[in-house]
PDB file of C-alpha atoms and ligand atoms in Angstrom:
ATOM      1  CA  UNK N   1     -18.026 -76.182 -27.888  1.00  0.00           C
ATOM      2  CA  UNK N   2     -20.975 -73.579 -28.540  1.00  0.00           C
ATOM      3  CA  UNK N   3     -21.216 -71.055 -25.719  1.00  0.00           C
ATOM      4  CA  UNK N   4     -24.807 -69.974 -24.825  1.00  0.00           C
ATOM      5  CA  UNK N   5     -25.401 -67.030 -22.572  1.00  0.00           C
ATOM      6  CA  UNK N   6     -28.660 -67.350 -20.221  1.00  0.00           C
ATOM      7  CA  UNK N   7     -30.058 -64.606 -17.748  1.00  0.00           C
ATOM      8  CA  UNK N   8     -32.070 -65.809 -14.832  1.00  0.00           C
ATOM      9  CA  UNK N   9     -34.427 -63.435 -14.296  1.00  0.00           C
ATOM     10  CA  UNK N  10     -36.545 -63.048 -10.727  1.00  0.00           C
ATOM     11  CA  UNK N  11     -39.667 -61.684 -10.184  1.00  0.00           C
ATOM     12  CA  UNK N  12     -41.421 -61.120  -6.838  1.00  0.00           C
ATOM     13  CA  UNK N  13     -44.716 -60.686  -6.722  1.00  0.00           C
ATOM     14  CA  UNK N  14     -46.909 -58.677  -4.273  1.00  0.00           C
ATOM     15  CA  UNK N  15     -48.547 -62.149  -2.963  1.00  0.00           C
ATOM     16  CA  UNK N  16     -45.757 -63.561  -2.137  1.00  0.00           C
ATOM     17  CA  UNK N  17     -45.189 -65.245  -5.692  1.00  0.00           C
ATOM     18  CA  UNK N  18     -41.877 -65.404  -6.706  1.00  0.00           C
ATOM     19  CA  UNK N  19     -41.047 -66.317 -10.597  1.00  0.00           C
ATOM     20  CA  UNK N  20     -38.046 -67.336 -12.011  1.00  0.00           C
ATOM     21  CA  UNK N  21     -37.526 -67.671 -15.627  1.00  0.00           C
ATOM     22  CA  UNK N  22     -34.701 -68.161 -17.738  1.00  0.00           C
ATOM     23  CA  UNK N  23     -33.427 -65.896 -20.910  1.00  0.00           C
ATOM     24  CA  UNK N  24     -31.342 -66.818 -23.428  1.00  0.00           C
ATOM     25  CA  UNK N  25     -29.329 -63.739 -24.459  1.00  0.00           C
ATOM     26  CA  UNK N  26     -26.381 -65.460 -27.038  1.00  0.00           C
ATOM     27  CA  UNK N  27     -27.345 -63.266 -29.502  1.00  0.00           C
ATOM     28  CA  UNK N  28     -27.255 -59.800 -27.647  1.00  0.00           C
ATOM     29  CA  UNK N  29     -23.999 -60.654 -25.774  1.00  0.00           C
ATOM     30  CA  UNK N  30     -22.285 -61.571 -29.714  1.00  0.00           C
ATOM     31  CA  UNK N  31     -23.783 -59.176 -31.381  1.00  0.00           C
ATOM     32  CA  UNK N  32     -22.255 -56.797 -28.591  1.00  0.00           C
ATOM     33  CA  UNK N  33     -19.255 -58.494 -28.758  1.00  0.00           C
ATOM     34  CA  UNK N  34     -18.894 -58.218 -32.628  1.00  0.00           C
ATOM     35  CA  UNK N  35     -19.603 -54.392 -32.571  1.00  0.00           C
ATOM     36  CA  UNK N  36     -16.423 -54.342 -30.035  1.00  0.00           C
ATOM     37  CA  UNK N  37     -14.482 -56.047 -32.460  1.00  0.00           C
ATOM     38  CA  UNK N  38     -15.517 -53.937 -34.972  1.00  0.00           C
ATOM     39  CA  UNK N  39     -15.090 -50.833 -33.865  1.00  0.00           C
ATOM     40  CA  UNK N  40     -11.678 -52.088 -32.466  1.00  0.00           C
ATOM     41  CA  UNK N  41     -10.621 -53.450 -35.881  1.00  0.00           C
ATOM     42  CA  UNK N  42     -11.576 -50.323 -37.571  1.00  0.00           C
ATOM     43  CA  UNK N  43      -9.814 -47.993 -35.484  1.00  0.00           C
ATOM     44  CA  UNK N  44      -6.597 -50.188 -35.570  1.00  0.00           C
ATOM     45  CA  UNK N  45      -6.848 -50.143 -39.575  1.00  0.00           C
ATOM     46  CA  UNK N  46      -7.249 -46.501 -39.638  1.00  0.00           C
ATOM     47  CA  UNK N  47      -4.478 -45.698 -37.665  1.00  0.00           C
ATOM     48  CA  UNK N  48      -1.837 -46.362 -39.834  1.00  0.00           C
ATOM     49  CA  UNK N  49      -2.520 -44.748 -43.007  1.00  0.00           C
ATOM     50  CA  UNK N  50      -3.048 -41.486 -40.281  1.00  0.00           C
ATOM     51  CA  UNK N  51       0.346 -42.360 -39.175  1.00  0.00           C
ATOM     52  CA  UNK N  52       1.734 -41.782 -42.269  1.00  0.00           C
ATOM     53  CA  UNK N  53      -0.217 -38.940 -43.569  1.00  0.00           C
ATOM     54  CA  UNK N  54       0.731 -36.548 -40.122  1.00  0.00           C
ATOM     55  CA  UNK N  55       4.142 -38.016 -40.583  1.00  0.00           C
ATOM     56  CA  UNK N  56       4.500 -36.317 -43.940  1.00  0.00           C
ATOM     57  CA  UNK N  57       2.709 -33.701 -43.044  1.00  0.00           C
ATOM     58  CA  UNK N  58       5.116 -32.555 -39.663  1.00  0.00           C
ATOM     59  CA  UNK N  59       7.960 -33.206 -42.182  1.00  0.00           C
ATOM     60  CA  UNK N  60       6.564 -30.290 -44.892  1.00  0.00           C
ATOM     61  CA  UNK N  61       6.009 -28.083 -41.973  1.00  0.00           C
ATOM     62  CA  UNK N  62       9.214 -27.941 -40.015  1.00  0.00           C
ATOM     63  CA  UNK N  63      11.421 -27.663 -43.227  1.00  0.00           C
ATOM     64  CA  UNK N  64       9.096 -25.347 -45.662  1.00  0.00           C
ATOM     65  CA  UNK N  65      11.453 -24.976 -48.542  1.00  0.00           C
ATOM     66  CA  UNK N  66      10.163 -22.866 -51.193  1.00  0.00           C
ATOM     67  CA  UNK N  67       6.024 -24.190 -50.422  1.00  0.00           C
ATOM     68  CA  UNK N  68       4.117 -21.157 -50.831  1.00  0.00           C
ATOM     69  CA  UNK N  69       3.143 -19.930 -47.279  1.00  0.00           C
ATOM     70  CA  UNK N  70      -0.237 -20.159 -47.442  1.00  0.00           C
ATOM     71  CA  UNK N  71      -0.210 -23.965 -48.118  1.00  0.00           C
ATOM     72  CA  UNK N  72       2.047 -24.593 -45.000  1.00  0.00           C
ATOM     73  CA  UNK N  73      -0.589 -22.636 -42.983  1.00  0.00           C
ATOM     74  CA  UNK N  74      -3.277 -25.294 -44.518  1.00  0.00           C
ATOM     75  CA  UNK N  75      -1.086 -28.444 -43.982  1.00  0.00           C
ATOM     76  CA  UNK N  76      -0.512 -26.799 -40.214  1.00  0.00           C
ATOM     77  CA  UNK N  77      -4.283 -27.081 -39.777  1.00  0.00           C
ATOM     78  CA  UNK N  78      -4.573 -30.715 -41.848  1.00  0.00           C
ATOM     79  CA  UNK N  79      -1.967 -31.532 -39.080  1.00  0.00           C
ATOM     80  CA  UNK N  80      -3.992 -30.585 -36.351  1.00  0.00           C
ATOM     81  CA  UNK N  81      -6.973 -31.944 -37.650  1.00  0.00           C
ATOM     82  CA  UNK N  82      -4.982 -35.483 -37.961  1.00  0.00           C
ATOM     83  CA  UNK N  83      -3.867 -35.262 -34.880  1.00  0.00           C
ATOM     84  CA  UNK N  84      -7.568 -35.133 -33.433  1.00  0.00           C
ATOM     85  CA  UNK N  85      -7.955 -37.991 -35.274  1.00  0.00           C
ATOM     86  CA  UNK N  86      -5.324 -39.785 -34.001  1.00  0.00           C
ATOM     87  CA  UNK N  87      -6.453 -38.901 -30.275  1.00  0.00           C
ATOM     88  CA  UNK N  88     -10.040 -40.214 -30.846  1.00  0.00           C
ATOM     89  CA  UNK N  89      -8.941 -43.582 -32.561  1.00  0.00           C
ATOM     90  CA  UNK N  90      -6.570 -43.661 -29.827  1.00  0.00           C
ATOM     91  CA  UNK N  91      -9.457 -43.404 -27.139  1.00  0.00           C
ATOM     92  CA  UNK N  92     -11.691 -45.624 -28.758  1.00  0.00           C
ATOM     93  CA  UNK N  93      -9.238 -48.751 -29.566  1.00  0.00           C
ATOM     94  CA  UNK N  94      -8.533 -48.450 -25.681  1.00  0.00           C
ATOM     95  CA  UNK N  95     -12.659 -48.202 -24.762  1.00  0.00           C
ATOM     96  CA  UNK N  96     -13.091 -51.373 -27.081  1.00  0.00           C
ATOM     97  CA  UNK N  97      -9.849 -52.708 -25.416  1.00  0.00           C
ATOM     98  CA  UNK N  98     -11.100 -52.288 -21.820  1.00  0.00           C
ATOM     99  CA  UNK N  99     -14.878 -53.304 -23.225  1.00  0.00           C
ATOM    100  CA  UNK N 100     -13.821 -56.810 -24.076  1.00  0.00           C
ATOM    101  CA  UNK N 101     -11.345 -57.721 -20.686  1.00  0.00           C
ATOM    102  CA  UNK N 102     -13.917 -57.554 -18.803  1.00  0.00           C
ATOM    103  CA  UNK N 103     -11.528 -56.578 -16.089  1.00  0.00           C
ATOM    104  CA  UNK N 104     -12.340 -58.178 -13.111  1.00  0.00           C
ATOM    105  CA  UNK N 105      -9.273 -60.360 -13.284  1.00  0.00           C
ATOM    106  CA  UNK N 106      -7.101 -57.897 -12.744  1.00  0.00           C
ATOM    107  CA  UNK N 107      -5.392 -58.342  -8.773  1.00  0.00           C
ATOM    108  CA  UNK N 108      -3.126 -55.889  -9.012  1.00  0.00           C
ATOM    109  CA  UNK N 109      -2.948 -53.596  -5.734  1.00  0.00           C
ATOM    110  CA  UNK N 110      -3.010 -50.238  -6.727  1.00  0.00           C
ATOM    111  CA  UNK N 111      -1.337 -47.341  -4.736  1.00  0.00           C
ATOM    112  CA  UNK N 112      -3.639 -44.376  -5.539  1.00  0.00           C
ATOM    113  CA  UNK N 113      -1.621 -41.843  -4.044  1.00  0.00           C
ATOM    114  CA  UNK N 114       1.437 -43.141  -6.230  1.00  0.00           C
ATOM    115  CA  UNK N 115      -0.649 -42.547  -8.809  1.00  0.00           C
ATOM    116  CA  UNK N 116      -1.848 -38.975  -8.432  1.00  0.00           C
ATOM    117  CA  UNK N 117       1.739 -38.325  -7.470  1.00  0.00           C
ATOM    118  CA  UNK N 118       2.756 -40.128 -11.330  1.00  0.00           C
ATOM    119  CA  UNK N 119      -0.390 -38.111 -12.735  1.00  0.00           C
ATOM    120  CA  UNK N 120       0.940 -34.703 -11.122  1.00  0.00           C
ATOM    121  CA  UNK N 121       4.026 -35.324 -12.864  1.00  0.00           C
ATOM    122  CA  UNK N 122       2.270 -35.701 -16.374  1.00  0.00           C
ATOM    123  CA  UNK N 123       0.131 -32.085 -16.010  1.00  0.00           C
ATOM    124  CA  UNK N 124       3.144 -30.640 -15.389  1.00  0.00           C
ATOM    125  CA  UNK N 125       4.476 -30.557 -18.947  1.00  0.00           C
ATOM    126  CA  UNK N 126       0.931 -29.514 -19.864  1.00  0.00           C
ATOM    127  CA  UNK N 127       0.231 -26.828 -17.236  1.00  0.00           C
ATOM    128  CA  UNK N 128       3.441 -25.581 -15.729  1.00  0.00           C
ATOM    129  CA  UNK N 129       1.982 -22.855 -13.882  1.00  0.00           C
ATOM    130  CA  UNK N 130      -0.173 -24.395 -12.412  1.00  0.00           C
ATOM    131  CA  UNK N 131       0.234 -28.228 -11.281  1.00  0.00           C
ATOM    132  CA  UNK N 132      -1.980 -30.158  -9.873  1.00  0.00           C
ATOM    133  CA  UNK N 133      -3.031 -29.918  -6.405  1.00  0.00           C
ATOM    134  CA  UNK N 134      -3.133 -33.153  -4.464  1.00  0.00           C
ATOM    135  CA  UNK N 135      -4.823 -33.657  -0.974  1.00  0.00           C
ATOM    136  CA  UNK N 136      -3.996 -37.329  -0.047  1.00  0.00           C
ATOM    137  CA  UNK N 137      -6.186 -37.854   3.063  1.00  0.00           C
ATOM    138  CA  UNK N 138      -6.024 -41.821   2.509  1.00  0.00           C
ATOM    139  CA  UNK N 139      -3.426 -44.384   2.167  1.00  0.00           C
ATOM    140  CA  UNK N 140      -6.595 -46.887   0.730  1.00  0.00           C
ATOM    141  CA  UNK N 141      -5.265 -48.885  -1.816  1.00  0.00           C
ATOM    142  CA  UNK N 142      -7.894 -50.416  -4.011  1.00  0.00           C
ATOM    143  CA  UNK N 143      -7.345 -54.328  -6.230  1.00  0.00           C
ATOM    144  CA  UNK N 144      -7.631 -53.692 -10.069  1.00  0.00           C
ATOM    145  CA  UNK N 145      -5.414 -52.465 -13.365  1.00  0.00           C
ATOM    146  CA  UNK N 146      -3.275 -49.417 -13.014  1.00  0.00           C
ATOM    147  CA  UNK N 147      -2.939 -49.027 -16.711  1.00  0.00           C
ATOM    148  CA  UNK N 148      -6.963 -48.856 -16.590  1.00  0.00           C
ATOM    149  CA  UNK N 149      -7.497 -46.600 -13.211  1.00  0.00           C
ATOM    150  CA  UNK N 150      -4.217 -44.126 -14.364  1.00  0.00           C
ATOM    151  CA  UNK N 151      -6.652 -43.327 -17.715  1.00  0.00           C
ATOM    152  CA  UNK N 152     -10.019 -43.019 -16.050  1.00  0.00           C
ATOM    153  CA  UNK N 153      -8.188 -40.649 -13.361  1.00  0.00           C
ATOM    154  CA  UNK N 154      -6.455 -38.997 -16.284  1.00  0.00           C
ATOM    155  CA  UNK N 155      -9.284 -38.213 -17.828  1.00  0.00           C
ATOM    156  CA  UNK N 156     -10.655 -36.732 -15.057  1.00  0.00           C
ATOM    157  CA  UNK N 157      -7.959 -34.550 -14.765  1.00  0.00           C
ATOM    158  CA  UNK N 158      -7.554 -33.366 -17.748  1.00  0.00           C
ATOM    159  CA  UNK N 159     -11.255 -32.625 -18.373  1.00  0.00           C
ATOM    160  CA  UNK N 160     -11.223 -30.496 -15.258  1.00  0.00           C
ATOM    161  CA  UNK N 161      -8.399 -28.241 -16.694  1.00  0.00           C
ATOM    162  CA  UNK N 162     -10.375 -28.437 -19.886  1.00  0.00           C
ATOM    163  CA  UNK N 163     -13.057 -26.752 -18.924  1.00  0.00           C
ATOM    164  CA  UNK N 164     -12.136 -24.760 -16.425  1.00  0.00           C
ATOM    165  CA  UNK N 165      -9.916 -21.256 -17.126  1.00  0.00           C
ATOM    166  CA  UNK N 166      -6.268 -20.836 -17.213  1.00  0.00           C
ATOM    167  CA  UNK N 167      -4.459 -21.021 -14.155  1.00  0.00           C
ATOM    168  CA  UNK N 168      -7.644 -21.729 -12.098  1.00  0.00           C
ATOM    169  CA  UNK N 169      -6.831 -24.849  -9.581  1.00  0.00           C
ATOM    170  CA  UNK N 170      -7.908 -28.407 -10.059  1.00  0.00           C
ATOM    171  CA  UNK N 171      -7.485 -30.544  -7.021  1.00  0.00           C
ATOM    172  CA  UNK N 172      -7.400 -34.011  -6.248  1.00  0.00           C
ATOM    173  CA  UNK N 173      -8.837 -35.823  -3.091  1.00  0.00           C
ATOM    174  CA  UNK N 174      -8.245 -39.142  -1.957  1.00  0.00           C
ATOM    175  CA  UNK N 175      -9.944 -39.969   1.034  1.00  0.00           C
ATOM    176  CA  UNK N 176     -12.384 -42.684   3.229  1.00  0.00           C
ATOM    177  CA  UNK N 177     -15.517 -42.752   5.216  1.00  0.00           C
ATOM    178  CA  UNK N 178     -16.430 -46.056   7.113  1.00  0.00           C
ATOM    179  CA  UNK N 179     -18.090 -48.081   4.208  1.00  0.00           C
ATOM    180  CA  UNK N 180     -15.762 -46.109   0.658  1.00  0.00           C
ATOM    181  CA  UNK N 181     -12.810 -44.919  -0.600  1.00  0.00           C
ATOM    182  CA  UNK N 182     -13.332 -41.733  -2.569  1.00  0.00           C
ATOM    183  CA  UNK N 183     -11.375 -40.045  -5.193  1.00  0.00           C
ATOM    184  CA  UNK N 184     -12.423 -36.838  -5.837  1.00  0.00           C
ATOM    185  CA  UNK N 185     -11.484 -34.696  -8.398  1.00  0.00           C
ATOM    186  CA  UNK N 186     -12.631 -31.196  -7.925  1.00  0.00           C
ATOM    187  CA  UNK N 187     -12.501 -27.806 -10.198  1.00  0.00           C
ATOM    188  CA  UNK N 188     -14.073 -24.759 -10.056  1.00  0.00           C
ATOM    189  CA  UNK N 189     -14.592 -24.448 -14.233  1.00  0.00           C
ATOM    190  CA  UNK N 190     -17.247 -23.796 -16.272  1.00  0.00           C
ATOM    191  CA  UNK N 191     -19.957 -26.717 -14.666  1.00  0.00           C
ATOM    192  CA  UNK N 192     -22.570 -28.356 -16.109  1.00  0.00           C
ATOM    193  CA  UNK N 193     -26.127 -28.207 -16.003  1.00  0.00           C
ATOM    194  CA  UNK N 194     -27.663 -31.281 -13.963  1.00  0.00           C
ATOM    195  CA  UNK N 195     -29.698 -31.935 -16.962  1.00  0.00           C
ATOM    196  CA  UNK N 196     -27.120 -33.398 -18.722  1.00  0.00           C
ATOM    197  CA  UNK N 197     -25.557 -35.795 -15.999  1.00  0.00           C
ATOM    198  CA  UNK N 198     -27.369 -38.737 -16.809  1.00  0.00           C
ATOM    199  CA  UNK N 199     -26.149 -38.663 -20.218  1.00  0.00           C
ATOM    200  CA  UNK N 200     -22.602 -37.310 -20.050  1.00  0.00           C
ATOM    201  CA  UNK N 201     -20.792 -40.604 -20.214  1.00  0.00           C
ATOM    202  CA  UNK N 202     -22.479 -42.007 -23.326  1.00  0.00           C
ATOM    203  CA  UNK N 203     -19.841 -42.085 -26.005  1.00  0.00           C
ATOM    204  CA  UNK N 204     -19.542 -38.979 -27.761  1.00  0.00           C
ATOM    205  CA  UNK N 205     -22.238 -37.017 -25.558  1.00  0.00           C
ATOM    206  CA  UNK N 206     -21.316 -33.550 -25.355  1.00  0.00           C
ATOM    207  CA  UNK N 207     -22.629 -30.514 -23.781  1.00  0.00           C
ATOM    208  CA  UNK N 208     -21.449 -28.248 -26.141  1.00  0.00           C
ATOM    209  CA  UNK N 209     -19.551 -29.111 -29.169  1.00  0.00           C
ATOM    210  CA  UNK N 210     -18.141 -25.973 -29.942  1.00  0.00           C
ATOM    211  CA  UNK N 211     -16.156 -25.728 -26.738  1.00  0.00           C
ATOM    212  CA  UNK N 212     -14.987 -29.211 -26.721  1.00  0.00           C
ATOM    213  CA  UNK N 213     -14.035 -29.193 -30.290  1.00  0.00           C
ATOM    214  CA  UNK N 214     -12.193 -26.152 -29.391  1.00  0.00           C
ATOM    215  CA  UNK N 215     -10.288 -27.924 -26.492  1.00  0.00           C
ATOM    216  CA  UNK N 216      -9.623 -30.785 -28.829  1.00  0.00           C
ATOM    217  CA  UNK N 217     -11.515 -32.973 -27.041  1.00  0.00           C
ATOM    218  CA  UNK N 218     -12.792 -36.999 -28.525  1.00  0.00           C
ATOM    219  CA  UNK N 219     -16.072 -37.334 -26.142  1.00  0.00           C
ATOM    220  CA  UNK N 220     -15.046 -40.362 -25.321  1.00  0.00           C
ATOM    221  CA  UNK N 221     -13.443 -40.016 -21.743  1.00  0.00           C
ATOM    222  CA  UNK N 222     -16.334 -40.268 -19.375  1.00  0.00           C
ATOM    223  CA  UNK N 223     -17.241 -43.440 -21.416  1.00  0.00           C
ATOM    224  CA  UNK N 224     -14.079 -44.713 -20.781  1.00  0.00           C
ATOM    225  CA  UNK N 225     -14.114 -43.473 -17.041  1.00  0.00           C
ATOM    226  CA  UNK N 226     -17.284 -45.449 -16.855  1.00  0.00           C
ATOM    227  CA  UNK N 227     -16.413 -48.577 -17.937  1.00  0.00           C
ATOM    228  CA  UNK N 228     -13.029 -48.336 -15.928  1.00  0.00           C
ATOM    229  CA  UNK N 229     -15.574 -47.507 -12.688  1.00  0.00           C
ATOM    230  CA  UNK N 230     -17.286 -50.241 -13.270  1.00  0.00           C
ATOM    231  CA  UNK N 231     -15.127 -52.828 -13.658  1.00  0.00           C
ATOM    232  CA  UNK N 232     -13.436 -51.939 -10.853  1.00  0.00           C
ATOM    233  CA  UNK N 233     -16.668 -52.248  -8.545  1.00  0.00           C
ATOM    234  CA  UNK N 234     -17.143 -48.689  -8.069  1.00  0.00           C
ATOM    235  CA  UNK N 235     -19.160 -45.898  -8.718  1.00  0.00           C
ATOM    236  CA  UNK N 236     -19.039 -42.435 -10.840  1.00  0.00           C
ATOM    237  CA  UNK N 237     -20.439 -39.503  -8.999  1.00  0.00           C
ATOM    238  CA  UNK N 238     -21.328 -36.111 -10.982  1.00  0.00           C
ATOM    239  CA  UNK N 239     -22.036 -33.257  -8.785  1.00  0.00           C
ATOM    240  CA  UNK N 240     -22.009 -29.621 -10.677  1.00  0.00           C
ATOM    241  CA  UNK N 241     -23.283 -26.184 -10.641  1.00  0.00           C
ATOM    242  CA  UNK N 242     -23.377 -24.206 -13.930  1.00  0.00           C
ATOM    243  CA  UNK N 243     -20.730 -21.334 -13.568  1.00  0.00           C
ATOM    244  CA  UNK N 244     -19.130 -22.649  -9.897  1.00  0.00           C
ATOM    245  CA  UNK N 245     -17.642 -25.511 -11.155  1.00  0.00           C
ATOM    246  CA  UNK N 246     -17.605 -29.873 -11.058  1.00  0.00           C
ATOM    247  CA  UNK N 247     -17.114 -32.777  -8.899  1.00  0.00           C
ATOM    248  CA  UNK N 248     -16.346 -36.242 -10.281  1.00  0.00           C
ATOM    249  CA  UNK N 249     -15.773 -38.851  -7.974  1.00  0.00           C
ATOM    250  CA  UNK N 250     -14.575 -42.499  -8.125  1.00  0.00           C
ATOM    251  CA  UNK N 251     -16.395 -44.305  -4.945  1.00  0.00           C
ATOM    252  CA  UNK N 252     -15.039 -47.621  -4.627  1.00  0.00           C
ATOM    253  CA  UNK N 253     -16.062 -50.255  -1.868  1.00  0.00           C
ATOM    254  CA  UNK N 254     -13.598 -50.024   0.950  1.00  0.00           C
ATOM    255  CA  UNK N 255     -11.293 -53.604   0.364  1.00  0.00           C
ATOM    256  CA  UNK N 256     -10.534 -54.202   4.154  1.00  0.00           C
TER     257      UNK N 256
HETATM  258  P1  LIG Y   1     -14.710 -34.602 -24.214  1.00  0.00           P
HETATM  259  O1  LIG Y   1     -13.617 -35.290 -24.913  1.00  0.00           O
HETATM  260  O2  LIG Y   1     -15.617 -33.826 -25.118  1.00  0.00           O
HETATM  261  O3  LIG Y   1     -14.211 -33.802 -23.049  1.00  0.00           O
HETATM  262  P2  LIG Y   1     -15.836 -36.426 -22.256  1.00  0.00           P
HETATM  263  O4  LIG Y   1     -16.525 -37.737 -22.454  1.00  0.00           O
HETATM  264  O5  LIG Y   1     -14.573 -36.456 -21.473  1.00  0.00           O
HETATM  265  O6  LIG Y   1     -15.639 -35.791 -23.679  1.00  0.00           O
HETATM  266  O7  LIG Y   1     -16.852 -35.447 -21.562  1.00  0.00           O
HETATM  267  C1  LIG Y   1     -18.166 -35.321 -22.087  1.00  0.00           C
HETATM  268  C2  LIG Y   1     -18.680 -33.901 -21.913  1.00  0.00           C
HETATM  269  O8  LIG Y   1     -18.882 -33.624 -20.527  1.00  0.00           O
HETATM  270  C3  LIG Y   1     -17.700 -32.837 -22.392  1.00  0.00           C
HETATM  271  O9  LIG Y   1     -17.832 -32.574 -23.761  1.00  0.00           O
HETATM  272  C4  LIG Y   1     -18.098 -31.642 -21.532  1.00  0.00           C
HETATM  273  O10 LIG Y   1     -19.185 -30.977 -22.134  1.00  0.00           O
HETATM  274  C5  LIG Y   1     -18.582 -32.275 -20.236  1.00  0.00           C
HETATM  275  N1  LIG Y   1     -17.547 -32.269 -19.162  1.00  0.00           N
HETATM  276  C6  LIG Y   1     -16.739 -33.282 -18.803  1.00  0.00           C
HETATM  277  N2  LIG Y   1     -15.964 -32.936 -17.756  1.00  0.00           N
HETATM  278  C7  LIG Y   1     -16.293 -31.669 -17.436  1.00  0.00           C
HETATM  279  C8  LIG Y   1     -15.865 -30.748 -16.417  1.00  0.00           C
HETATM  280  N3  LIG Y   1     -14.913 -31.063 -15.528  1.00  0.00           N
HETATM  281  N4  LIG Y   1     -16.445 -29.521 -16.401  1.00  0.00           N
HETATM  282  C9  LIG Y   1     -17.414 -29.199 -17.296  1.00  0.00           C
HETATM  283  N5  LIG Y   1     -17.867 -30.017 -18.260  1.00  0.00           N
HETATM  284  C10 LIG Y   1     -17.324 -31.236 -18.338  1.00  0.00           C
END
C-alpha cells in the first residue's frame, strides 16, 4: 500500500473566516526519513573499521616494544582522536535511532529518582571527588523509555561538569508545582550567553569550539536531549548567566 502523509492546515481569519486546507507533505516526511537512514547507515558502517583501527592502536601502546618513542606518543594521540570518533558516531547512530521511534509508544513508568540515584553512580567513576549532588523533592514518576530519559539526563549531567571547573558542584533537582514535574539540573560553570539559547540544541551548535573540543565533546547532546524532551511531551528550559553558571530543565506535564 502507498502511504501518503497530509497536513491539515487551519486558518482563522479576523472576520470570523475560518479556512481549512489540506497539504500533502509525502515527500518532506521521506525525504526526512531517508536522511535518518542515512546518516544512521553511515555511522553504523563507519564504526567498524574504527573498531579495528583503535583496537590496534591500544595494542601498540600498552606493549611498545622497541617502536621509537616518538611514534607511540603519535599513535597515543591517533588513539584519542579515534576515540572522539567513536563517541560522536556513537551519539549520532542513537539521535537517528531515537529520530525514527518516534517514541510515543513507549509505557514504561519511569522512577526518576531511581534514575538520578543509577546516574550518581555512573559520575562517580568519572568525578570521585566530587559526586553528584541529588535533591529529590518529588516521587513524580513520568510514562516513557528509560534507556531514552537516562541519556538525555546524562547528558545533562555530564555537560554541567563539562563546563563547569573541577570540583565545583553540579546538582540535580527533581521536583513539582501544581500543573509539572521538573528536573532540574543546575551548575554554577562557565554559562552561556542568552544569545545562543535558541540555537544550542541544533546538532553540532557550539558556543565555542575550542573548549568543547578540548572537553572532548560531539555537539550532539542537547540535540539528543531535545528530541528525548519531546517525545516524551515535555519541555527543555535554558536559563544562564555568562560567568555564574546554567540551568537546564526537563518540564514534563504532571501524569496524575
Ligand atoms: P557538546 O558535545 O559540544 O557539549 P552539546 O550539544 O551537549 O555539545 O552542547 C552544545 C553547546 O552548548 C556546547 O558546546 C557548549 O558550548 C554549550 N553548553 C551545553 N551545556 C552547557 C553548560 N552546562 N554550561 C555551559 N555551556 C554549555
Amino acid at each position: 500500500p502507498i502511504k501518503f502523509h497530509l497536513q491539515l492546515v487551519v486558518t482563522q481569519f479576523a472576520e470570523g473566516d475560518t479556512l481549512l486546507f489540506v497539504r500533502d507533505v509525502t515527500n518532506v516526511v521521506r525525504t526526512e526519513q531517508m536522511r535518518r537512514d542515512f546518516v544512521g547507515n553511515v555511522s553504523h558502517e563507519l564504526r567498524t573499521p574504527l573498531t579495528v583501527i583503535s583496537g590496534y592502536l591500544g595494542t601498540f601502546i600498552a606493549d611498545p616494544g622497541n617502536i621509537p618513542q616518538q611514534y607511540v606518543r603519535a599513535m597515543t594521540q591517533m588513539a584519542g582522536q579515534a576515540d572522539r570518533m567513536e563517541n560522536l558516531l556513537k551519539d549520532l547512530l542513537w539521535l537517528s535511532r531515537i529520530e525514527s521511534t518516534e517514541s510515543q509508544a513507549k509505557g514504561e513508568t519511569v522512577d526518576v529518582a531511581t534514575l538520578l540515584e543509577e546516574l550518581k553512580e555512573e559520575v562517580s567513576n568519572t568525578h570521585p571527588d566530587n559526586p553528584l549532588q541529588l535533591d529529590i523533592q518529588s516521587q513524580g514518576k513520568v510514562s516513557g523509555d528509560y534507556r531514552e530519559l537516562y541519556s538525555a539526563v546524562s547528558n545533562l549531567v555530564f555537560n554541567a561538569f563539562k563546563y563547569s571547573d573541577e570540583g565545583v558542584p553540579v546538582t540535580a533537582r527533581w521536583r513539582q508545582d501544581e500543573r509539572n514535574l521538573i528536573l532540574d539540573i543546575v551548575d554554577q560553570g562557565i554559562g552561556i550567553d542568552p544569545r545562543h539559547f535558541a540555537r544550542l540544541t541544533e546538532r553540532f551548535y557550539r558556543v565555542d569550539d575550542s573548549r568543547s573540543s578540548e572537553t572532548g565533546g560531539t555537539g550532539l547532546g542537547l540535540a539528543i536531549v531535545k528530541h528525548v524532551a519531546a517525545a516524551h511531551g515535555a519541555q527543555l528550559d535554558i536559563d544562564s548567566k555568562l560567568g555564574s553558571g546554567s540551568t537546564f530543565s526537563l518540564v514534563f506535564p504532571s501524569q496524575d
